[in-house]
mmCIF file of C-alpha atoms and ligand atoms in Angstrom:
data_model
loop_
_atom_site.group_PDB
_atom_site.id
_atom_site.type_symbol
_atom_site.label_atom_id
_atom_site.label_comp_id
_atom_site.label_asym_id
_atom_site.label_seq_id
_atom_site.Cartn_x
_atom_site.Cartn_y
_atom_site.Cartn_z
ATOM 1 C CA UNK G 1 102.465 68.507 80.598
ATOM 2 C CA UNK G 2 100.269 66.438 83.172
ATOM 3 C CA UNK G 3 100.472 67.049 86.685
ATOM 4 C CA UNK G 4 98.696 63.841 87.195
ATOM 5 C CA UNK G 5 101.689 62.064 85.714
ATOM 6 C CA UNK G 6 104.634 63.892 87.349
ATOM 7 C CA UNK G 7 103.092 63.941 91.043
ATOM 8 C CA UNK G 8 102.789 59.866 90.932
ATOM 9 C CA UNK G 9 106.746 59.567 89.460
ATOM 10 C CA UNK G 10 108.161 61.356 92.140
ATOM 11 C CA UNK G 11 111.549 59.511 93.121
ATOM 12 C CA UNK G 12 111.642 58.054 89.533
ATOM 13 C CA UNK G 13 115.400 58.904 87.825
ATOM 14 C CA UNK G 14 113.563 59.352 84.511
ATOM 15 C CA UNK G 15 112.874 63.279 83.294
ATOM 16 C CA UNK G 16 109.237 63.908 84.368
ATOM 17 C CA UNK G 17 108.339 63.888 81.257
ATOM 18 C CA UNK G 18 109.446 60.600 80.190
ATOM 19 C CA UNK G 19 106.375 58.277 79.660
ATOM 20 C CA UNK G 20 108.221 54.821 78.335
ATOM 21 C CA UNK G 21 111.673 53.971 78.545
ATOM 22 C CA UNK G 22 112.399 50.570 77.319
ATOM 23 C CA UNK G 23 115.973 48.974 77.152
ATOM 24 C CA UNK G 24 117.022 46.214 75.094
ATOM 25 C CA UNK G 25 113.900 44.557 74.886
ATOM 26 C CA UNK G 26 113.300 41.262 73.915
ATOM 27 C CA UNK G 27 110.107 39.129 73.998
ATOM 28 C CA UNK G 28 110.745 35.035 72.492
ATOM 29 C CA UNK G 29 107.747 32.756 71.971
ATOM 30 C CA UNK G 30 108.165 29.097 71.448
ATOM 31 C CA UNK G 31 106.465 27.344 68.533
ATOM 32 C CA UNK G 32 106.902 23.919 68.724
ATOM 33 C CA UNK G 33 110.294 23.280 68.912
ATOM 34 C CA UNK G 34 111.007 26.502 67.371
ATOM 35 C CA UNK G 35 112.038 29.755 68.886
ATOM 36 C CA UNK G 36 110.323 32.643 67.569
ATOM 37 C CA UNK G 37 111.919 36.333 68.316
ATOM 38 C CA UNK G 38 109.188 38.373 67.700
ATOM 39 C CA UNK G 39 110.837 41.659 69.128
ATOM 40 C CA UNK G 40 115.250 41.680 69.811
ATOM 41 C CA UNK G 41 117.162 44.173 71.643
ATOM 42 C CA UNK G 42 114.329 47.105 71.402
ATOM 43 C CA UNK G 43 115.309 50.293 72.723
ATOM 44 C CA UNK G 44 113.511 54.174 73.066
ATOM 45 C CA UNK G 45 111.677 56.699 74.987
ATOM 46 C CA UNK G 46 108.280 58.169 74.749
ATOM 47 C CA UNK G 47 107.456 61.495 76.096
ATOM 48 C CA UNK G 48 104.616 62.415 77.826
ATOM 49 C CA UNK G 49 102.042 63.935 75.169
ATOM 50 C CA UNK G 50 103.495 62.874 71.710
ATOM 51 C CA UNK G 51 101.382 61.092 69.280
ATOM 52 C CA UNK G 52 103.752 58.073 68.098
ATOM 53 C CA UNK G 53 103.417 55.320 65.655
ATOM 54 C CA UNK G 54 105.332 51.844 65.224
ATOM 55 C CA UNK G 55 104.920 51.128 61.971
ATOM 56 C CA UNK G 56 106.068 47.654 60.421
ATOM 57 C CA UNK G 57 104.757 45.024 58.071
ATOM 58 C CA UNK G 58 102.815 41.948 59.343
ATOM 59 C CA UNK G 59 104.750 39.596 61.938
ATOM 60 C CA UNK G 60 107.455 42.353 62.378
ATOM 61 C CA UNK G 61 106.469 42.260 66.350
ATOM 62 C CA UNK G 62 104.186 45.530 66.811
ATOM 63 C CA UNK G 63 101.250 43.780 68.635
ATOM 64 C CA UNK G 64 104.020 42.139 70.844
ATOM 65 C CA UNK G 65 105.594 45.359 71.810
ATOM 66 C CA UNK G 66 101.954 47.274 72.266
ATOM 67 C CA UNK G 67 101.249 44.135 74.836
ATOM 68 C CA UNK G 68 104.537 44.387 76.437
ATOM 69 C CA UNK G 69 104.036 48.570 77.526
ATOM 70 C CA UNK G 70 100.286 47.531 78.261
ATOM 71 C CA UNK G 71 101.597 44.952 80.695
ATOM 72 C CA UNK G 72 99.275 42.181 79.166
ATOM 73 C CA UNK G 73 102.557 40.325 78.199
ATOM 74 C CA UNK G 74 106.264 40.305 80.316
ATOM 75 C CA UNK G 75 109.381 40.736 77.940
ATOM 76 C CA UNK G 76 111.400 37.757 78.117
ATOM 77 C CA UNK G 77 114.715 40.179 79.014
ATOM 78 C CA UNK G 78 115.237 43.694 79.121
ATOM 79 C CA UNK G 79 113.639 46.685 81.331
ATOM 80 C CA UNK G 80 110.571 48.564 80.585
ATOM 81 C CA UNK G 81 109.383 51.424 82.865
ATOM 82 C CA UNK G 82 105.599 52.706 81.609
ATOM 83 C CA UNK G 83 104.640 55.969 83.924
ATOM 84 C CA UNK G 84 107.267 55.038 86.641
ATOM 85 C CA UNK G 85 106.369 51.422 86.786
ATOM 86 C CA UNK G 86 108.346 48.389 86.209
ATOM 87 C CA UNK G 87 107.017 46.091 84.257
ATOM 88 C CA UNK G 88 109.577 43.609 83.514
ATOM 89 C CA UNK G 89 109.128 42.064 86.852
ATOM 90 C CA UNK G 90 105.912 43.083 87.959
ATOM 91 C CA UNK G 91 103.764 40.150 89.158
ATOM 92 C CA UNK G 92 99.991 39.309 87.788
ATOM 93 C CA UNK G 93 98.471 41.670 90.060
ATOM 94 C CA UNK G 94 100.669 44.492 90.139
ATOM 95 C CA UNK G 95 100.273 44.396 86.016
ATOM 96 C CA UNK G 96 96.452 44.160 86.270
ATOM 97 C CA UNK G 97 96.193 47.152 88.654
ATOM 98 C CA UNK G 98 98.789 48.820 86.214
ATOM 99 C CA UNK G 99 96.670 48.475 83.453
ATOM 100 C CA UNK G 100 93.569 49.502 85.139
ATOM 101 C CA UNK G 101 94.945 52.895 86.084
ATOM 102 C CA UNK G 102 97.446 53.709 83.273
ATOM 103 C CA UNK G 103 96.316 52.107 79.850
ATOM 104 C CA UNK G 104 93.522 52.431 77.116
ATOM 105 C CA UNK G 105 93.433 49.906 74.489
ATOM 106 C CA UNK G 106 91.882 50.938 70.852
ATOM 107 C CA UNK G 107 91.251 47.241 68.927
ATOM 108 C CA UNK G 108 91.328 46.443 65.025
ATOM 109 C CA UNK G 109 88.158 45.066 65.594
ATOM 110 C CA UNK G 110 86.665 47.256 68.664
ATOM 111 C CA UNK G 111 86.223 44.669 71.183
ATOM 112 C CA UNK G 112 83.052 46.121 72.383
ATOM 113 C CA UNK G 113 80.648 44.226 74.329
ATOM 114 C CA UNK G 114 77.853 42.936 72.458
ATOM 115 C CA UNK G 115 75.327 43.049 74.888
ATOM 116 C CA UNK G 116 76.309 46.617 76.518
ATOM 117 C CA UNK G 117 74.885 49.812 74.574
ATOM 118 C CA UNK G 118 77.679 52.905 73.722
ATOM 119 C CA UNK G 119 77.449 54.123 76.972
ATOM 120 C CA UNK G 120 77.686 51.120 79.204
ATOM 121 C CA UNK G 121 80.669 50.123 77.066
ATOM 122 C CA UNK G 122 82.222 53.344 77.678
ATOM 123 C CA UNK G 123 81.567 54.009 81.356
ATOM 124 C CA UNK G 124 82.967 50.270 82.217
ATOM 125 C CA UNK G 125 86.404 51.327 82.870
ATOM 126 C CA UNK G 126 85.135 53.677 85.231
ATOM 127 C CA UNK G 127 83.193 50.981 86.947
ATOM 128 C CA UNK G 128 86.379 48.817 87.196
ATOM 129 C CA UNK G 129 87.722 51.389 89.303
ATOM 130 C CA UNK G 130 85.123 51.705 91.549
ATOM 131 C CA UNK G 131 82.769 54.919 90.674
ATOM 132 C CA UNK G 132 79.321 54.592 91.052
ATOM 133 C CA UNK G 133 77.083 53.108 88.153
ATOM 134 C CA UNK G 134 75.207 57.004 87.955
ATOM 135 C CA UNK G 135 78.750 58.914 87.603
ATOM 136 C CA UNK G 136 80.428 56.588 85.410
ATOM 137 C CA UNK G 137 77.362 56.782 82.216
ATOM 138 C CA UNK G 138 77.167 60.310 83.059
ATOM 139 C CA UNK G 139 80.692 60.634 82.423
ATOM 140 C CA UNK G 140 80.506 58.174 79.764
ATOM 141 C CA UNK G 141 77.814 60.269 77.929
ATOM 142 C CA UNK G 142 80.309 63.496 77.940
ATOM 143 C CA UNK G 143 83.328 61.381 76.044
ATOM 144 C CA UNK G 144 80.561 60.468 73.814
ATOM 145 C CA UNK G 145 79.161 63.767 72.736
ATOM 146 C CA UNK G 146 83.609 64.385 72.599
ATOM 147 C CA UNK G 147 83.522 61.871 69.922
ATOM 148 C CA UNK G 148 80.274 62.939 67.836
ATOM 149 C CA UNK G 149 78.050 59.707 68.949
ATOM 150 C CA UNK G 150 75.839 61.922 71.052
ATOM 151 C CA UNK G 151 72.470 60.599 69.406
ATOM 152 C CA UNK G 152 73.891 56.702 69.613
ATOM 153 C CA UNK G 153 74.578 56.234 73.293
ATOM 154 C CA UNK G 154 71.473 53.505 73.333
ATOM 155 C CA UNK G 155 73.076 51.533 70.722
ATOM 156 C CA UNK G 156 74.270 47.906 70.596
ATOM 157 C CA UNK G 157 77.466 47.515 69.098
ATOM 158 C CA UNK G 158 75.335 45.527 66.284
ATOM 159 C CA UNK G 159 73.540 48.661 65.241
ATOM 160 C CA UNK G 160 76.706 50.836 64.684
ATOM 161 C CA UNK G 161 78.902 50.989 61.691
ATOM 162 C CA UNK G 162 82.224 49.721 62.003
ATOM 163 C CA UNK G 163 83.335 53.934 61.947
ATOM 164 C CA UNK G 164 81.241 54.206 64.898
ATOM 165 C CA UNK G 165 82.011 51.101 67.096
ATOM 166 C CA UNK G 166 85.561 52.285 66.635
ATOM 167 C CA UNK G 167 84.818 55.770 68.043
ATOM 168 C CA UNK G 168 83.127 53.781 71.039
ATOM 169 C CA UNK G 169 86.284 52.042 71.764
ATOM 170 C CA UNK G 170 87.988 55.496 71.620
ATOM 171 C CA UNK G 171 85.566 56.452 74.013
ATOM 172 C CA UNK G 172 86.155 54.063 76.648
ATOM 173 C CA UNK G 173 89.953 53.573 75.768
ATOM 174 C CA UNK G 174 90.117 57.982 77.100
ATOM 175 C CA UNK G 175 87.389 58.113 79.837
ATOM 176 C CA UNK G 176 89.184 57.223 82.471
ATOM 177 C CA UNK G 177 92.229 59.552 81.656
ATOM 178 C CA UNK G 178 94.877 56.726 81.237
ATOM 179 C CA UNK G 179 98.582 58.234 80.763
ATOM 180 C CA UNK G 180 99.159 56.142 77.673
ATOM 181 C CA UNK G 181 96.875 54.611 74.966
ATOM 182 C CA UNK G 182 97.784 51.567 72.306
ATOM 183 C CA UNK G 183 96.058 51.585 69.356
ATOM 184 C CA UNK G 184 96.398 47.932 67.408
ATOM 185 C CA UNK G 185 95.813 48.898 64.066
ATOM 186 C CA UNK G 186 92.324 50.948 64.964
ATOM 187 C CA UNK G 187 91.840 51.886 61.330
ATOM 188 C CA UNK G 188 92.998 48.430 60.122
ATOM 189 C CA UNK G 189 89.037 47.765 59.738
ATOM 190 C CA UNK G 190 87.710 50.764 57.984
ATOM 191 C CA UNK G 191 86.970 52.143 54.947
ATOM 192 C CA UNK G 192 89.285 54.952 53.951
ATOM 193 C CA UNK G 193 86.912 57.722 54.875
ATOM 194 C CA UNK G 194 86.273 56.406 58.162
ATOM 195 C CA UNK G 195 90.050 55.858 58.604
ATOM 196 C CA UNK G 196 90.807 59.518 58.277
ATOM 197 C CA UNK G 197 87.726 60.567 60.553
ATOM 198 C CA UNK G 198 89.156 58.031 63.348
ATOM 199 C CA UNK G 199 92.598 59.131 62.898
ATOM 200 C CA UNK G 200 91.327 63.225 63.346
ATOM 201 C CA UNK G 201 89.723 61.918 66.141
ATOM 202 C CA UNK G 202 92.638 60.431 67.906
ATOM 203 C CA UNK G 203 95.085 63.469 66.812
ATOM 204 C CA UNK G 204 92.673 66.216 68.207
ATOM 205 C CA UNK G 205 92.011 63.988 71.664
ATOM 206 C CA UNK G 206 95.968 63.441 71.771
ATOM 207 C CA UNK G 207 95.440 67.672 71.562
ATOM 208 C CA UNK G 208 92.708 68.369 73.505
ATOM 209 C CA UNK G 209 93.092 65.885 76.284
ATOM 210 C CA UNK G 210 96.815 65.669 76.294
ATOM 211 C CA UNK G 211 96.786 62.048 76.467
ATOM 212 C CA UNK G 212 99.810 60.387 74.609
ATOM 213 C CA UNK G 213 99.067 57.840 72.313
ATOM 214 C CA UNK G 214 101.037 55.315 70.639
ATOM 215 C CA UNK G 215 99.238 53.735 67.344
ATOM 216 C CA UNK G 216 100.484 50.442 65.262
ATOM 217 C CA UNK G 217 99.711 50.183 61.659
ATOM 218 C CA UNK G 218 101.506 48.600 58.764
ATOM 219 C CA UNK G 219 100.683 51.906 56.945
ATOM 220 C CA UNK G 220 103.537 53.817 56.523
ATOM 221 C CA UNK G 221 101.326 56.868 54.857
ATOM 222 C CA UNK G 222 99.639 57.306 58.473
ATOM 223 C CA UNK G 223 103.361 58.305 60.118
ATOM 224 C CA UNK G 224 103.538 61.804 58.974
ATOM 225 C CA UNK G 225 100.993 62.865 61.032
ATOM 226 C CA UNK G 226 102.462 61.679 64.523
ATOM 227 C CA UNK G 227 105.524 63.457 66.738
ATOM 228 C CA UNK G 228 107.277 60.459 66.165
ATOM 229 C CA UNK G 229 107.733 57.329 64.039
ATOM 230 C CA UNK G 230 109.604 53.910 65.529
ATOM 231 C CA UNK G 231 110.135 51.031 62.179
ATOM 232 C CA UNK G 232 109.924 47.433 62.984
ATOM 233 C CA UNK G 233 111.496 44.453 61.114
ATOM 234 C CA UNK G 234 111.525 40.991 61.927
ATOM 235 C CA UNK G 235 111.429 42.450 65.780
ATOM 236 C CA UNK G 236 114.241 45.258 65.654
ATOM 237 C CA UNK G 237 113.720 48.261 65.437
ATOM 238 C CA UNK G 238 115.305 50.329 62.550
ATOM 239 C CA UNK G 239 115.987 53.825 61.620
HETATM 240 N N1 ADP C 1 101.612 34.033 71.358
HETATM 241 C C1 ADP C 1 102.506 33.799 70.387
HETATM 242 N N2 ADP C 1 103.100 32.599 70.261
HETATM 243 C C2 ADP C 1 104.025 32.366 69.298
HETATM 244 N N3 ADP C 1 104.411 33.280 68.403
HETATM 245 C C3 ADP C 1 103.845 34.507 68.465
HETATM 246 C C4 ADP C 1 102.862 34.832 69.447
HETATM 247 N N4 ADP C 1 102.496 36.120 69.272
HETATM 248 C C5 ADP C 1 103.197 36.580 68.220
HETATM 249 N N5 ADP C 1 104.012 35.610 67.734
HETATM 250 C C6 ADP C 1 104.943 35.747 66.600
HETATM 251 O O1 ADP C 1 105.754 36.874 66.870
HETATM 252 C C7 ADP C 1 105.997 37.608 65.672
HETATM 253 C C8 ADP C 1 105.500 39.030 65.833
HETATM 254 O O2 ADP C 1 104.089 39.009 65.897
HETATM 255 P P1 ADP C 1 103.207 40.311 66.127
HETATM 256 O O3 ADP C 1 103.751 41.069 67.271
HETATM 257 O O4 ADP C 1 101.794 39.878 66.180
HETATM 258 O O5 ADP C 1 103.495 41.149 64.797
HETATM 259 P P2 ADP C 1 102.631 42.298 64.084
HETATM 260 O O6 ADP C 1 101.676 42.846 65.086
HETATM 261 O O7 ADP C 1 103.648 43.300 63.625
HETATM 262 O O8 ADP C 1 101.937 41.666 62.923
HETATM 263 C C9 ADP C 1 105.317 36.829 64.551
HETATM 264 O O9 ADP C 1 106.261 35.970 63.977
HETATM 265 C C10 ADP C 1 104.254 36.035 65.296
HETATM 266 O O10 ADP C 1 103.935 34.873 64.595
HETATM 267 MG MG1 MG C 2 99.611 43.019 64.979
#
């Protein structure tokens, strides 16, 4: 399905269109004296393309699992491979870099910066990776118009509804083509009519940009309308 994606894995023993393969994952924190398991023995594949969800009440582990395949965390045990990377042993840099070039985050609560307008919010992935200040807001102004913001790409986070900030963040989580985006509860925030319109928006750029996206909620009623649904509890996954 992306050419991009199956010209960097060559060599990798996973099908070319396998996007995550995690085995028996486990991530432990320590809380005090206490061990906390937040995800045990997690196993599955993503293909290239889908629209997934992990759905699970609160504490069940879903932000720990979304930071493990975005390499902001390390499992404790266990082997993840995200685009033909290994991430279980990767070191700082290798999962910064990773990041950079594979992953777009989507935030409950945006995570825009304040002081950057739509478009300089957007294009700063781009910048990260080294384009030049002129084609990065140009390009930044195209996933804009993409996500119906055409007429706010001046605006402050401040003077954007919560609807809009979120399509922002949707924005810059796609503009630099990642192979795999997280979503941490992105409707979470919203209103229920705003929900909907962010979730339509995410379903037709999982269509129209074949990026594969894999979204977190505790809202079960959002599952039907992904490929694929993985349950959490208390850290496992179950059927
Ligand atoms: N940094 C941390 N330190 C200690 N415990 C944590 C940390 N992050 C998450 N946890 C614990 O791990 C479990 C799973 O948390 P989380 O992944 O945030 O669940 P969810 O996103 O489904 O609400 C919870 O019990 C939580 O308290
Ligand atoms: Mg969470």
């Amino acid at each position: 399905m992306s050419k991009q994606i199956q010209t960097k894995r060559v060599g990798s023993p996973l099908s070319p269109t396998t996007l995550v393969q995690a085995r028996d994952l486990s991530k432990h924190y320590h809380r005090g004296q206490e061990q906390v398991e937040a995800l045990s023995g997690v196993s599955f594949e993503l293909e290239t393309g889908r629209f997934a969800f992990v759905v699970g009440p609160s504490g069940s582990g879903k932000s720990t699992l979304l930071h493990l395949l975005g390499g902001i965390d390390r499992p404790t045990s266990g082997s993840l491979i995200v685009n033909g990377v290994s991430l279980a042993q990767a070191k700082e840099a290798a999962l910064a870099t990773f990041r950079r070039d594979n992953i777009g985050f989507i935030f409950q609560f945006y995570n825009l910066l304040p002081a950057l307008n739509a478009e300089e919010n957007v294009a700063l992935p781009l910048l990260a990776r080294g384009l030049s200040r002129r084609a990065a807001l140009e390009r930044a102004r195209q996933l804009l118009d993409q996500v119906g913001l055409a007429d706010r790409r001046q605006h402050k986070p401040a003077q954007l509804s919560g609807g809009e900030q979120q399509r922002v963040a949707i924005a810059r989580a796609v503009v630099g083509e990642p192979s795999l985006v997280l979503a941490d509860e992105p409707t979470g925030d919203l209103d229920k009519t705003a929900a909907q319109a962010i979730m339509a928006l995410m379903l037709d750029l999982n269509q129209r940009l074949s990026t594969t996206f894999l979204v977190a909620t505790h809202n079960e009623a959002l599952c039907s309308l992904g490929d694929q649904t993985w349950a959490l509890q208390n850290g496992r996954l179950v059927s």
